[in-house]
Amino acid sequence: MIFTVQVLDEVTKQLNELLNDIQKDKEHFKELGISFEEKAFYDILVSCAQKFHFENQYPDNKMKDLAKKVKVLVDDKTRYTDWDQRIDVKAEMEADLMILLYENGYPSVPRNEVYNEVFEQAENFKKYVDQ
């Protein structure tokens, strides 16, 4: 019985720490001066920068600016009800995203990886906003 209580105490402690971490991360977008949705795209861009080792070559202020532009692009392409089912809209979004990354000097990485993550995030936002 004592072992069960210790395990439950440890699980409770870990859950509280996780909840605190989530709350901090949830509020982090405000500190960055970007919206919640922009923060999701910012996180994708930062993650790819870290994965391909150029996080020191692309300044944070440019990353935030690019995240804002990605959100505008996604909002424009997802205005159609069936946007995620239409090949033409998805292809246009991909092409526009590649151009946007290039025009903003985002280093050459497998951009389809960036697109896939942006597309997945856009689907998640639209799915939960529409509920």
Short mmCIF file of C-alpha atoms in Angstrom, two decimals:
data_model
loop_
_atom_site.label_atom_id
_atom_site.label_comp_id
_atom_site.label_asym_id
_atom_site.label_seq_id
_atom_site.Cartn_x
_atom_site.Cartn_y
_atom_site.Cartn_z
CA MET A 1 0.00 0.00 0.00
CA ILE A 2 2.82 2.43 0.85
CA PHE A 3 4.41 1.68 -2.54
CA THR A 4 1.12 2.52 -4.32
CA VAL A 5 0.88 5.84 -2.49
CA GLN A 6 4.47 6.69 -3.42
CA VAL A 7 3.80 5.85 -7.06
CA LEU A 8 0.63 7.94 -7.06
CA ASP A 9 2.48 10.85 -5.44
CA GLU A 10 5.20 10.64 -8.08
CA VAL A 11 2.68 10.47 -10.93
CA THR A 12 0.80 13.43 -9.47
CA LYS A 13 4.02 15.41 -9.20
CA GLN A 14 4.96 14.64 -12.81
CA LEU A 15 1.50 15.56 -14.06
CA ASN A 16 1.65 18.89 -12.21
CA GLU A 17 5.06 19.62 -13.72
CA LEU A 18 3.73 18.75 -17.17
CA LEU A 19 0.71 20.99 -16.67
CA ASN A 20 2.98 23.86 -15.60
CA ASP A 21 5.20 23.35 -18.65
CA ILE A 22 2.18 23.34 -20.95
CA GLN A 23 0.88 26.54 -19.38
CA LYS A 24 4.26 28.25 -19.81
CA ASP A 25 4.45 27.15 -23.44
CA LYS A 26 0.88 28.24 -24.02
CA GLU A 27 1.71 31.77 -22.87
CA HIS A 28 5.08 31.91 -24.68
CA PHE A 29 3.53 33.24 -27.90
CA LYS A 30 2.57 36.44 -26.08
CA GLU A 31 6.17 36.99 -25.01
CA LEU A 32 7.27 36.56 -28.61
CA GLY A 33 4.78 39.14 -29.83
CA ILE A 34 2.97 36.73 -32.13
CA SER A 35 -0.42 35.03 -32.10
CA PHE A 36 -1.10 31.48 -30.95
CA GLU A 37 -1.42 30.24 -34.55
CA GLU A 38 1.71 32.13 -35.64
CA LYS A 39 3.57 30.46 -32.76
CA ALA A 40 2.70 27.05 -34.18
CA PHE A 41 4.25 27.99 -37.53
CA TYR A 42 7.19 29.65 -35.74
CA ASP A 43 7.80 26.37 -33.88
CA ILE A 44 7.81 24.47 -37.18
CA LEU A 45 10.33 26.87 -38.71
CA VAL A 46 12.55 26.76 -35.62
CA SER A 47 12.34 22.97 -35.47
CA CYS A 48 13.47 22.65 -39.09
CA ALA A 49 16.25 25.19 -38.51
CA GLN A 50 17.50 23.11 -35.59
CA LYS A 51 17.13 19.85 -37.47
CA PHE A 52 19.20 21.15 -40.38
CA HIS A 53 21.64 23.10 -38.16
CA PHE A 54 21.09 26.66 -39.35
CA GLU A 55 19.32 28.14 -36.31
CA ASN A 56 22.26 30.55 -35.82
CA GLN A 57 22.13 31.69 -39.45
CA TYR A 58 18.47 32.74 -39.49
CA PRO A 59 17.72 35.36 -36.81
CA ASP A 60 14.75 35.02 -34.49
CA ASN A 61 13.13 38.27 -35.67
CA LYS A 62 13.13 36.96 -39.25
CA MET A 63 11.70 33.65 -38.01
CA LYS A 64 8.80 35.47 -36.31
CA ASP A 65 8.18 37.62 -39.39
CA LEU A 66 8.19 34.55 -41.62
CA ALA A 67 5.78 32.74 -39.27
CA LYS A 68 3.36 35.66 -39.60
CA LYS A 69 3.60 35.47 -43.38
CA VAL A 70 3.05 31.71 -43.33
CA LYS A 71 -0.11 32.20 -41.29
CA VAL A 72 -1.43 34.75 -43.81
CA LEU A 73 -0.70 32.33 -46.63
CA VAL A 74 -2.39 29.43 -44.83
CA ASP A 75 -5.43 31.55 -43.97
CA ASP A 76 -5.75 32.53 -47.63
CA LYS A 77 -5.53 28.97 -48.92
CA THR A 78 -7.78 27.42 -46.27
CA ARG A 79 -10.70 29.77 -46.80
CA TYR A 80 -12.37 27.15 -49.00
CA THR A 81 -14.55 24.61 -47.22
CA ASP A 82 -12.95 21.63 -48.94
CA TRP A 83 -9.43 23.07 -49.20
CA ASP A 84 -7.76 19.97 -47.75
CA GLN A 85 -9.46 17.72 -50.33
CA ARG A 86 -8.61 19.83 -53.37
CA ILE A 87 -5.39 18.97 -55.15
CA ASP A 88 -5.26 22.38 -56.83
CA VAL A 89 -5.43 24.27 -53.53
CA LYS A 90 -2.84 22.03 -51.86
CA ALA A 91 -0.49 22.39 -54.85
CA GLU A 92 -0.94 26.16 -54.85
CA MET A 93 -0.28 26.30 -51.11
CA GLU A 94 2.88 24.24 -51.52
CA ALA A 95 4.17 26.39 -54.40
CA ASP A 96 3.36 29.63 -52.56
CA LEU A 97 5.05 28.36 -49.41
CA MET A 98 8.21 27.43 -51.33
CA ILE A 99 8.28 30.89 -52.90
CA LEU A 100 7.66 32.54 -49.52
CA LEU A 101 10.52 30.60 -47.90
CA TYR A 102 12.85 31.47 -50.77
CA GLU A 103 11.91 35.16 -50.85
CA ASN A 104 12.50 35.42 -47.10
CA GLY A 105 15.93 33.85 -47.28
CA TYR A 106 14.96 30.72 -45.37
CA PRO A 107 17.91 28.39 -45.99
CA SER A 108 17.59 25.66 -48.53
CA VAL A 109 16.30 22.59 -46.72
CA PRO A 110 14.00 19.83 -47.87
CA ARG A 111 11.17 22.31 -48.14
CA ASN A 112 8.60 19.60 -48.65
CA GLU A 113 9.28 18.73 -45.01
CA VAL A 114 8.41 22.29 -44.00
CA TYR A 115 5.33 22.18 -46.24
CA ASN A 116 4.15 18.87 -44.79
CA GLU A 117 4.39 20.19 -41.25
CA VAL A 118 2.70 23.49 -42.16
CA PHE A 119 -0.07 21.61 -43.98
CA GLU A 120 -0.60 19.27 -41.02
CA GLN A 121 -0.76 22.23 -38.64
CA ALA A 122 -3.25 24.01 -40.92
CA GLU A 123 -5.44 20.89 -40.93
CA ASN A 124 -5.29 20.71 -37.14
CA PHE A 125 -6.25 24.35 -36.72
CA LYS A 126 -9.14 24.13 -39.13
CA LYS A 127 -10.39 20.85 -37.69
CA TYR A 128 -10.53 22.19 -34.13
CA VAL A 129 -11.77 25.66 -35.04
CA ASP A 130 -14.71 24.19 -36.91
CA GLN A 131 -15.83 22.06 -33.95
#
